[in-house]
mmCIF file of C-alpha atoms in Angstrom:
data_model
loop_
_atom_site.group_PDB
_atom_site.id
_atom_site.type_symbol
_atom_site.label_atom_id
_atom_site.label_comp_id
_atom_site.label_asym_id
_atom_site.label_seq_id
_atom_site.Cartn_x
_atom_site.Cartn_y
_atom_site.Cartn_z
ATOM 1 C CA MET A 1 57.137 51.675 146.570
ATOM 2 C CA LYS A 2 55.350 48.450 147.542
ATOM 3 C CA TYR A 3 56.102 47.129 144.037
ATOM 4 C CA VAL A 4 59.823 47.746 144.620
ATOM 5 C CA ALA A 5 59.536 46.066 148.067
ATOM 6 C CA CYS A 6 57.887 43.018 146.471
ATOM 7 C CA LEU A 7 60.680 42.814 143.835
ATOM 8 C CA LEU A 8 63.456 43.201 146.413
ATOM 9 C CA ALA A 9 61.895 40.481 148.582
ATOM 10 C CA LEU A 10 61.702 38.143 145.604
ATOM 11 C CA VAL A 11 65.360 38.825 144.785
ATOM 12 C CA ALA A 12 66.243 38.096 148.352
ATOM 13 C CA LEU A 13 64.296 34.828 148.279
ATOM 14 C CA ALA A 14 66.013 33.857 145.052
ATOM 15 C CA ALA A 15 69.413 34.504 146.653
ATOM 16 C CA MET A 16 68.437 32.329 149.661
ATOM 17 C CA VAL A 17 67.502 29.126 147.758
ATOM 18 C CA PRO A 18 71.025 28.171 146.455
ATOM 19 C CA MET A 19 72.420 28.490 149.978
ATOM 20 C CA LEU A 20 69.725 26.240 151.368
ATOM 21 C CA VAL A 21 70.233 23.580 148.693
ATOM 22 C CA GLN A 22 73.997 23.593 148.817
ATOM 23 C CA LEU A 23 75.776 25.520 151.559
ATOM 24 C CA ASP A 24 79.293 26.576 150.504
ATOM 25 C CA GLY A 25 81.312 29.744 150.492
ATOM 26 C CA GLU A 26 79.898 31.039 147.206
ATOM 27 C CA THR A 27 76.240 30.579 148.061
ATOM 28 C CA ALA A 28 76.829 31.964 151.601
ATOM 29 C CA ILE A 29 78.410 35.084 150.104
ATOM 30 C CA ILE A 30 75.467 35.550 147.779
ATOM 31 C CA PHE A 31 73.038 35.025 150.694
ATOM 32 C CA SER A 32 74.915 37.430 152.947
ATOM 33 C CA PHE A 33 75.836 40.233 150.536
ATOM 34 C CA ILE A 34 72.871 40.175 148.101
ATOM 35 C CA GLY A 35 70.052 38.430 149.925
ATOM 36 C CA LEU A 36 70.310 40.055 153.400
ATOM 37 C CA PRO A 37 70.643 43.620 152.095
ATOM 38 C CA ALA A 38 67.773 43.021 149.657
ATOM 39 C CA VAL A 39 65.435 41.737 152.359
ATOM 40 C CA GLY A 40 66.414 44.685 154.586
ATOM 41 C CA LEU A 41 65.744 47.178 151.778
ATOM 42 C CA ALA A 42 62.457 45.476 150.979
ATOM 43 C CA LEU A 43 61.404 45.835 154.610
ATOM 44 C CA ALA A 44 62.490 49.492 154.655
ATOM 45 C CA ALA A 45 60.657 50.195 151.398
ATOM 46 C CA TYR A 46 57.471 48.620 152.684
ATOM 47 C CA VAL A 47 57.634 50.497 155.977
ATOM 48 C CA LEU A 48 58.211 53.763 154.025
ATOM 49 C CA ALA A 49 55.235 53.051 151.766
ATOM 50 C CA ARG A 50 53.022 52.350 154.760
ATOM 51 C CA TRP A 51 54.322 55.528 156.502
ATOM 52 C CA ARG A 52 53.322 57.553 153.458
ATOM 53 C CA GLU A 53 49.847 55.962 153.687
ATOM 54 C CA GLY A 54 49.525 57.243 157.198
ATOM 55 C CA ALA A 55 50.459 54.206 159.195
ATOM 56 C CA PHE A 56 52.762 54.283 162.232
ATOM 57 C CA HIS A 57 51.875 57.928 163.005
ATOM 58 C CA ILE A 58 51.482 58.576 166.696
ATOM 59 C CA ASN A 59 48.373 60.695 167.271
ATOM 60 C CA ALA A 60 49.620 62.275 170.463
ATOM 61 C CA PRO A 61 47.036 64.325 172.344
ATOM 62 C CA SER A 62 47.659 68.075 172.362
ATOM 63 C CA PRO A 63 48.631 69.784 175.652
ATOM 64 C CA GLY A 64 45.069 71.205 175.912
ATOM 65 C CA ASP A 65 43.562 67.712 175.611
ATOM 66 C CA SER A 66 45.764 66.303 178.354
ATOM 67 C CA ALA A 67 44.998 69.351 180.568
ATOM 68 C CA ARG A 68 41.326 68.773 180.199
ATOM 69 C CA SER A 69 41.618 65.045 180.870
ATOM 70 C CA ILE A 70 43.266 65.614 184.273
ATOM 71 C CA ALA A 71 41.151 68.601 185.281
ATOM 72 C CA PRO A 72 38.915 67.818 188.282
ATOM 73 C CA ARG A 73 35.286 67.331 187.499
ATOM 74 C CA PRO A 74 32.917 70.000 188.698
ATOM 75 C CA MET B 1 89.646 -2.780 153.622
ATOM 76 C CA ASP B 2 86.123 -1.776 152.589
ATOM 77 C CA ALA B 3 85.514 1.809 153.758
ATOM 78 C CA THR B 4 82.231 2.231 151.879
ATOM 79 C CA GLY B 5 79.908 0.390 154.252
ATOM 80 C CA PRO B 6 76.966 2.186 155.923
ATOM 81 C CA LEU B 7 78.774 2.114 159.231
ATOM 82 C CA PHE B 8 81.406 4.514 157.831
ATOM 83 C CA ALA B 9 78.889 6.941 156.421
ATOM 84 C CA GLY B 10 78.216 8.656 159.765
ATOM 85 C CA PRO B 11 74.891 9.322 161.423
ATOM 86 C CA PRO B 12 71.843 9.687 159.140
ATOM 87 C CA ALA B 13 71.407 13.345 160.164
ATOM 88 C CA ALA B 14 74.668 14.139 158.481
ATOM 89 C CA HIS B 15 73.318 13.524 154.993
ATOM 90 C CA GLY B 16 70.775 15.145 152.739
ATOM 91 C CA ILE B 17 69.184 18.577 153.169
ATOM 92 C CA HIS B 18 68.828 19.684 156.793
ATOM 93 C CA TRP B 19 65.195 19.978 158.131
ATOM 94 C CA LEU B 20 65.853 23.643 158.869
ATOM 95 C CA ALA B 21 66.686 24.268 155.189
ATOM 96 C CA VAL B 22 63.480 22.430 154.181
ATOM 97 C CA LEU B 23 61.453 24.611 156.580
ATOM 98 C CA ALA B 24 63.071 27.787 155.264
ATOM 99 C CA ILE B 25 62.358 26.674 151.639
ATOM 100 C CA LEU B 26 58.689 25.991 152.523
ATOM 101 C CA VAL B 27 58.276 29.375 154.211
ATOM 102 C CA GLY B 28 60.151 30.961 151.290
ATOM 103 C CA ILE B 29 57.818 29.353 148.754
ATOM 104 C CA ALA B 30 54.728 30.637 150.630
ATOM 105 C CA ALA B 31 56.324 34.071 150.732
ATOM 106 C CA ALA B 32 57.161 33.980 147.027
ATOM 107 C CA VAL B 33 53.583 32.987 146.140
ATOM 108 C CA LEU B 34 52.163 35.957 148.115
ATOM 109 C CA LEU B 35 54.698 38.375 146.685
ATOM 110 C CA LEU B 36 54.085 37.209 143.089
ATOM 111 C CA TRP B 37 50.344 37.455 143.665
ATOM 112 C CA GLY B 38 50.868 41.013 144.895
ATOM 113 C CA LEU B 39 53.012 41.930 141.885
ATOM 114 C CA ILE B 40 50.563 40.430 139.355
ATOM 115 C CA ARG B 41 47.381 41.803 140.881
ATOM 116 C CA GLY B 42 48.936 45.168 141.780
ATOM 117 C CA ARG B 43 47.965 44.997 145.429
ATOM 118 C CA LEU B 44 47.356 42.483 148.229
ATOM 119 C CA PRO B 45 44.475 42.356 150.654
ATOM 120 C CA THR B 46 45.394 44.139 153.878
ATOM 121 C CA SER B 47 45.075 40.859 155.793
ATOM 122 C CA LEU B 48 47.751 39.253 153.571
ATOM 123 C CA GLN B 49 50.141 42.199 153.536
ATOM 124 C CA ALA B 50 51.408 41.391 157.004
ATOM 125 C CA ALA B 51 52.056 37.769 155.904
ATOM 126 C CA ALA B 52 53.886 39.006 152.788
ATOM 127 C CA VAL B 53 56.168 41.059 155.046
ATOM 128 C CA LEU B 54 56.682 38.504 157.813
ATOM 129 C CA LEU B 55 57.119 35.339 155.702
ATOM 130 C CA PRO B 56 60.293 36.502 153.863
ATOM 131 C CA VAL B 57 61.722 37.757 157.130
ATOM 132 C CA ALA B 58 60.891 34.365 158.821
ATOM 133 C CA ALA B 59 62.450 32.494 155.874
ATOM 134 C CA TYR B 60 65.571 34.594 156.187
ATOM 135 C CA GLY B 61 65.721 34.080 159.953
ATOM 136 C CA LEU B 62 65.537 30.274 159.460
ATOM 137 C CA ALA B 63 68.051 30.378 156.605
ATOM 138 C CA THR B 64 70.466 32.388 158.717
ATOM 139 C CA VAL B 65 70.272 29.875 161.562
ATOM 140 C CA HIS B 66 70.833 27.086 158.965
ATOM 141 C CA MET B 67 73.908 28.954 157.593
ATOM 142 C CA MET B 68 75.281 29.662 161.064
ATOM 143 C CA GLU B 69 75.027 25.961 161.955
ATOM 144 C CA GLY B 70 76.080 24.575 158.579
ATOM 145 C CA SER B 71 79.112 26.838 158.322
ATOM 146 C CA LYS B 72 80.747 24.911 161.125
ATOM 147 C CA ASN B 73 81.369 22.042 158.679
ATOM 148 C CA PRO B 74 84.915 21.794 157.357
ATOM 149 C CA ALA B 75 83.591 21.331 153.842
ATOM 150 C CA PHE B 76 82.165 24.847 154.073
ATOM 151 C CA CYS B 77 85.496 26.264 155.190
ATOM 152 C CA GLY B 78 87.311 24.384 152.454
ATOM 153 C CA SER B 79 84.860 25.481 149.702
ATOM 154 C CA CYS B 80 86.726 28.811 149.299
ATOM 155 C CA HIS B 81 89.884 28.533 147.157
ATOM 156 C CA VAL B 82 92.266 29.798 149.760
ATOM 157 C CA MET B 83 91.147 27.229 152.336
ATOM 158 C CA THR B 84 90.896 24.215 150.032
ATOM 159 C CA PRO B 85 94.601 23.110 150.557
ATOM 160 C CA ILE B 86 94.092 23.299 154.310
ATOM 161 C CA LEU B 87 91.073 20.998 154.105
ATOM 162 C CA LYS B 88 93.058 18.594 151.880
ATOM 163 C CA SER B 89 95.959 18.623 154.400
ATOM 164 C CA LEU B 90 93.499 17.995 157.244
ATOM 165 C CA GLN B 91 92.120 14.880 155.514
ATOM 166 C CA GLY B 92 95.502 13.783 154.224
ATOM 167 C CA ASN B 93 97.014 12.676 157.518
ATOM 168 C CA ASP B 94 100.173 14.736 156.965
ATOM 169 C CA GLU B 95 101.164 14.753 160.675
ATOM 170 C CA SER B 96 100.281 18.408 161.114
ATOM 171 C CA LEU B 97 98.602 19.042 164.448
ATOM 172 C CA ALA B 98 95.274 19.693 162.835
ATOM 173 C CA SER B 99 95.521 16.561 160.713
ATOM 174 C CA ILE B 100 96.453 14.425 163.739
ATOM 175 C CA HIS B 101 93.306 15.700 165.561
ATOM 176 C CA TYR B 102 91.037 15.218 162.526
ATOM 177 C CA THR B 103 92.183 11.788 161.291
ATOM 178 C CA ARG B 104 92.260 10.259 164.711
ATOM 179 C CA GLY B 105 88.758 11.530 165.551
ATOM 180 C CA LEU B 106 89.949 13.784 168.390
ATOM 181 C CA VAL B 107 87.709 16.604 167.155
ATOM 182 C CA PRO B 108 84.142 16.150 165.765
ATOM 183 C CA HIS B 109 84.444 15.686 162.019
ATOM 184 C CA GLU B 110 81.346 17.800 161.300
ATOM 185 C CA SER B 111 82.793 20.838 163.047
ATOM 186 C CA ALA B 112 86.595 20.273 163.147
ATOM 187 C CA CYS B 113 87.707 23.777 162.070
ATOM 188 C CA PHE B 114 85.155 25.492 164.341
ATOM 189 C CA THR B 115 86.157 23.341 167.394
ATOM 190 C CA CYS B 116 89.708 24.667 167.456
ATOM 191 C CA HIS B 117 89.236 28.135 165.932
ATOM 192 C CA SER B 118 86.206 29.276 167.844
ATOM 193 C CA GLY B 119 87.841 29.736 171.198
ATOM 194 C CA TYR B 120 86.286 28.490 174.434
ATOM 195 C CA GLY B 121 82.772 29.302 175.648
ATOM 196 C CA ILE B 122 79.854 31.196 174.141
ATOM 197 C CA TRP B 123 81.847 34.350 173.302
ATOM 198 C CA GLY B 124 84.292 32.140 171.436
ATOM 199 C CA GLY B 125 81.487 31.028 169.160
ATOM 200 C CA ILE B 126 80.225 34.564 168.643
ATOM 201 C CA ASN B 127 83.750 35.791 167.873
ATOM 202 C CA ALA B 128 84.238 32.951 165.458
ATOM 203 C CA LYS B 129 81.073 33.886 163.564
ATOM 204 C CA MET B 130 82.218 37.518 163.385
ATOM 205 C CA ALA B 131 85.597 36.352 162.125
ATOM 206 C CA GLY B 132 83.865 34.066 159.595
ATOM 207 C CA PHE B 133 81.918 37.054 158.270
ATOM 208 C CA MET B 134 85.145 38.987 157.836
ATOM 209 C CA HIS B 135 86.577 35.929 156.018
ATOM 210 C CA MET B 136 83.714 36.196 153.519
ATOM 211 C CA VAL B 137 84.382 39.964 153.087
ATOM 212 C CA ARG B 138 88.092 39.206 152.532
ATOM 213 C CA THR B 139 87.380 36.398 150.085
ATOM 214 C CA LEU B 140 84.971 38.653 148.184
ATOM 215 C CA THR B 141 87.311 41.620 147.994
ATOM 216 C CA GLY B 142 90.602 39.700 147.708
ATOM 217 C CA TRP B 143 91.766 41.651 150.803
ATOM 218 C CA TYR B 144 94.257 39.157 152.115
ATOM 219 C CA THR B 145 97.855 38.177 151.601
ATOM 220 C CA LEU B 146 99.470 34.744 151.158
ATOM 221 C CA PRO B 147 100.484 32.822 153.096
ATOM 222 C CA ILE B 148 97.411 33.348 155.252
ATOM 223 C CA ALA B 149 98.016 33.733 158.961
ATOM 224 C CA LEU B 150 95.908 33.653 162.095
ATOM 225 C CA ASN B 151 94.550 37.052 163.090
ATOM 226 C CA GLY B 152 96.151 37.400 166.551
ATOM 227 C CA PRO B 153 97.453 34.680 168.893
ATOM 228 C CA PHE B 154 95.758 31.260 168.947
ATOM 229 C CA ASP B 155 93.398 30.902 171.914
ATOM 230 C CA ILE B 156 95.087 28.264 174.047
ATOM 231 C CA ASN B 157 91.844 27.737 175.920
ATOM 232 C CA SER B 158 90.613 25.835 172.844
ATOM 233 C CA CYS B 159 93.341 23.311 173.563
ATOM 234 C CA LEU B 160 92.917 23.394 177.311
ATOM 235 C CA GLY B 161 89.147 22.862 177.084
ATOM 236 C CA CYS B 162 89.911 19.199 176.197
ATOM 237 C CA HIS B 163 93.418 18.642 177.342
ATOM 238 C CA ALA B 164 93.686 20.342 180.716
ATOM 239 C CA PHE B 165 91.863 17.580 182.621
ATOM 240 C CA ALA B 166 93.285 14.696 180.635
ATOM 241 C CA PRO B 167 95.565 12.505 182.779
ATOM 242 C CA SER B 168 97.841 11.880 179.787
ATOM 243 C CA PHE B 169 98.337 15.635 179.291
ATOM 244 C CA ARG B 170 98.979 16.233 183.044
ATOM 245 C CA ALA B 171 101.409 13.363 183.176
ATOM 246 C CA VAL B 172 103.807 14.975 180.700
ATOM 247 C CA GLU B 173 106.780 16.378 182.661
ATOM 248 C CA ALA B 174 107.139 19.462 180.428
ATOM 249 C CA HIS B 175 103.503 20.439 181.079
ATOM 250 C CA GLN B 176 104.171 20.448 184.807
ATOM 251 C CA ASP B 177 106.891 23.038 184.508
ATOM 252 C CA PRO B 178 105.552 26.265 186.259
ATOM 253 C CA ASP B 179 107.545 28.569 183.951
ATOM 254 C CA LEU B 180 106.226 26.878 180.847
ATOM 255 C CA GLN B 181 102.671 27.058 182.207
ATOM 256 C CA LYS B 182 103.070 30.806 182.876
ATOM 257 C CA GLN B 183 104.468 31.404 179.415
ATOM 258 C CA LEU B 184 101.683 29.459 177.763
ATOM 259 C CA LEU B 185 98.891 31.197 179.710
ATOM 260 C CA ALA B 186 100.477 34.601 179.031
ATOM 261 C CA ARG B 187 100.409 33.718 175.252
ATOM 262 C CA GLU B 188 104.207 34.267 175.216
ATOM 263 C CA ILE B 189 104.700 30.869 173.596
ATOM 264 C CA SER B 190 102.387 28.471 171.735
ATOM 265 C CA CYS B 191 101.864 24.695 171.959
ATOM 266 C CA THR B 192 102.975 24.503 168.293
ATOM 267 C CA GLY B 193 106.458 25.108 167.031
ATOM 268 C CA ALA B 194 109.063 24.068 169.644
ATOM 269 C CA CYS B 195 107.102 21.162 171.195
ATOM 270 C CA HIS B 196 104.310 20.144 168.835
ATOM 271 C CA PRO B 197 104.080 20.173 165.057
ATOM 272 C CA ALA B 198 102.569 23.225 163.293
ATOM 273 C CA ALA B 199 98.785 23.339 163.218
ATOM 274 C CA HIS B 200 98.774 23.426 159.385
ATOM 275 C CA PRO B 201 101.722 22.754 157.018
ATOM 276 C CA GLU B 202 103.257 25.863 155.510
ATOM 277 C CA ALA B 203 102.472 24.686 151.923
ATOM 278 C CA ALA B 204 98.757 24.539 152.753
ATOM 279 C CA LEU B 205 98.663 28.213 153.838
ATOM 280 C CA THR B 206 99.613 29.583 150.419
ATOM 281 C CA GLY B 207 96.214 28.914 148.979
ATOM 282 C CA GLY B 208 97.566 26.310 146.570
ATOM 283 C CA SER B 209 100.061 28.641 144.945
ATOM 284 C CA ALA B 210 103.835 28.313 145.386
ATOM 285 C CA SER B 211 105.093 30.312 148.372
#
């Protein structure tokens, strides 16, 4: 998945360069309709890959843990 | 008359690649190096993974700002086939209202189309950018008919933003007529047509083909 994200990001960067060198309707369309979706998909693919690796998971305490934490000390 | 002297070339900032584009290219190169490194080696050190994610996003952010700013230039508008005749008419001094404004320097040359078509105020600029995005969609899909026409009534505030406080505008007897003022502000009539020449000549709205 990260491999795909890398490839998509490179495609996006390749679509960006012509627009930066010469801004006209054609390069702006390539940038907007190929580059922007590609960079968005690359980001989504990377986040998905990291999610599968266990990142971004919220380790919320169980109800029992929270009950213990607020219980008055003896 | 020699019109090729450096005085007629405009300010230096109007030429060459904009600094924002250079910055976006530099950030993009750094991103590409990291991404290629990751592709070739199979993985990136964790410390560089965040950079490999953030640098392309940063490059795209800078490039988007550059595109937003650069797309105000009439050359950008005229680069699509359907708009090319309008740009030529603008520069050709054909006595259309847009040409009069452009050739006499009454609107900034680097943002002439945007000045009149963006409406007044910050929302005018935002609406113009959204309309510009739809122009790209329509150009890409061929989803338009000739002759092209303005989508909705022209925002008279674009005119009034400059003219309303000009003594020469206020001195015109017709402009002082209360009925005319009401009709104009209610968008019932337009500045062009009966009183002033059309904004663009009819021939230029056909995208270069015969109407």
